[in-house]
Amino acid sequence: MRRSLAGALLALMLAAALICPAWGEDFRPLLENRPLTAGDSVSDWLAVASGRAGLQRPDYLRDLESYVTSMYRENGGLDRIKATEWHRITLAVQAQGGDPTAFGRDREGKPIDLVAEGTYNWSRSRSLGAQGLNGWIFALITLDSGGFAVPEGAAYTREDMRRAILSAQTEEGAFGLSAGTADVDITAMALQALAPYQEDPATAEAIRRGLEWLSGQQTENGDFVSWGDPNAESTAQVLIALCSLGLDPETDPRFIRNGRTLRDGLLSYRTAEGLFRHTAEGLEDLMATEQAILALQALDRLQAGQGRLYDLRDIPPAASAHASPLPWLIAGAAGLAAAGIVIIVIRKRKRVCTK
């Protein structure tokens, strides 16, 4: 009897663990009622954060598919130059349990492969990097987010993307949107893209130099500066980079200033309502908020021994992900109550038998 009760309780605990985050902050109350506009940059990133929080938005996924279809039918695609439009939406679709390789319909009524058209078969401008280095960076992040295979004869390979990123590094170790420039956000994003390739010596050396440069940019508050202002977004991107590389920003001495960590620096931008400001004296800002949430999710995943933030292969398909957890919660509560009653009865019987 004891073994069966223990087994039942263990099963209930495991079910609860699937429903409720076992580590870190639960961002669902902040995200679940947030209006999302399909195709809007901030909304799409909030959808990624929602998916990472275990919150599925079927209405948003449906609207996003309609948006993609309308953009293809009216304009022939999502943008004439920016491949990152495909990358962002691909990540959002995956985070919400959708299939980005068949999402929406083009002018001929054929399914749209967002991954192929936004990465290895990109053909809408002279190169993936026409908009800047972030085109190469997020193309590689996108491919690795779902472990997507690159077919033979593709216009670009993973190696092409990796080399394009490596070739853009400055002598100081930084990366920027254009050649020869240095920017905290782009450097952090480049390291996020290179993280799965650390076993390659050239990549490992580029990462080491990038981390050294970033370490030198951290302020005494623990945060980072971009375009002249200390801000939440730059701090968030560095935090994501370290977590992607398997480095704990809470303990790595290269990223602690006067006892203040990256997390401390980021949380200094948080408002009483749980949102984040762009700058310390600014108002709440949704772009700062979505990037900060993603960064804190990356940290939670690292400390819980889970995968990289943008490795989305652990997201369940939308059909199963949309199921409401309420029946499980009710069943779990009832089961725990019943188990408690049984335990009380057993103890009473035992006392009677031993008198």
PDB file of C-alpha atoms in Angstrom, residues 31-48 50 57 59-68 70-71 85 88-89 92-93 96 103 286 290:
ATOM      1  CA  LEU A  31       2.500  37.488 -20.559  1.00  0.00           C
ATOM      2  CA  GLU A  32      -0.812  35.650 -20.800  1.00  0.00           C
ATOM      3  CA  ASN A  33      -3.092  38.681 -21.172  1.00  0.00           C
ATOM      4  CA  ARG A  34      -0.644  40.784 -23.161  1.00  0.00           C
ATOM      5  CA  PRO A  35      -2.183  41.764 -26.544  1.00  0.00           C
ATOM      6  CA  LEU A  36      -0.028  40.571 -29.443  1.00  0.00           C
ATOM      7  CA  THR A  37      -0.024  41.945 -32.986  1.00  0.00           C
ATOM      8  CA  ALA A  38       1.103  39.293 -35.455  1.00  0.00           C
ATOM      9  CA  GLY A  39       4.145  40.360 -37.457  1.00  0.00           C
ATOM     10  CA  ASP A  40       5.054  43.164 -35.064  1.00  0.00           C
ATOM     11  CA  SER A  41       8.646  42.755 -33.888  1.00  0.00           C
ATOM     12  CA  VAL A  42       7.989  43.224 -30.173  1.00  0.00           C
ATOM     13  CA  SER A  43       4.881  41.017 -30.262  1.00  0.00           C
ATOM     14  CA  ASP A  44       6.739  38.238 -32.063  1.00  0.00           C
ATOM     15  CA  TRP A  45       9.511  38.242 -29.463  1.00  0.00           C
ATOM     16  CA  LEU A  46       6.916  38.291 -26.679  1.00  0.00           C
ATOM     17  CA  ALA A  47       5.437  35.205 -28.357  1.00  0.00           C
ATOM     18  CA  VAL A  48       8.851  33.521 -28.119  1.00  0.00           C
ATOM     19  CA  SER A  50       5.446  33.137 -23.962  1.00  0.00           C
ATOM     20  CA  ARG A  57      -1.383  31.542 -27.878  1.00  0.00           C
ATOM     21  CA  ASP A  59      -5.076  33.077 -31.612  1.00  0.00           C
ATOM     22  CA  TYR A  60      -1.687  34.672 -32.189  1.00  0.00           C
ATOM     23  CA  LEU A  61      -0.385  31.684 -34.175  1.00  0.00           C
ATOM     24  CA  ARG A  62      -3.468  31.793 -36.387  1.00  0.00           C
ATOM     25  CA  ASP A  63      -3.128  35.557 -36.901  1.00  0.00           C
ATOM     26  CA  LEU A  64       0.576  35.205 -37.642  1.00  0.00           C
ATOM     27  CA  GLU A  65      -0.116  32.648 -40.359  1.00  0.00           C
ATOM     28  CA  SER A  66      -2.676  35.016 -41.886  1.00  0.00           C
ATOM     29  CA  TYR A  67      -0.116  37.822 -41.725  1.00  0.00           C
ATOM     30  CA  VAL A  68       2.521  35.741 -43.532  1.00  0.00           C
ATOM     31  CA  SER A  70      -1.118  38.297 -46.790  1.00  0.00           C
ATOM     32  CA  MET A  71       2.468  39.587 -46.997  1.00  0.00           C
ATOM     33  CA  GLU A  85      11.938  39.199 -40.697  1.00  0.00           C
ATOM     34  CA  ARG A  88      12.111  36.310 -36.029  1.00  0.00           C
ATOM     35  CA  ILE A  89       8.841  34.857 -37.274  1.00  0.00           C
ATOM     36  CA  ALA A  92       8.006  32.755 -32.903  1.00  0.00           C
ATOM     37  CA  VAL A  93       6.219  30.016 -34.857  1.00  0.00           C
ATOM     38  CA  GLN A  96       4.231  28.571 -30.253  1.00  0.00           C
ATOM     39  CA  PHE A 103       3.447  28.187 -42.617  1.00  0.00           C
ATOM     40  CA  LEU A 286       7.898  46.531 -24.160  1.00  0.00           C
ATOM     41  CA  GLU A 290      10.647  41.127 -23.931  1.00  0.00           C
TER      42      GLU A 290
END
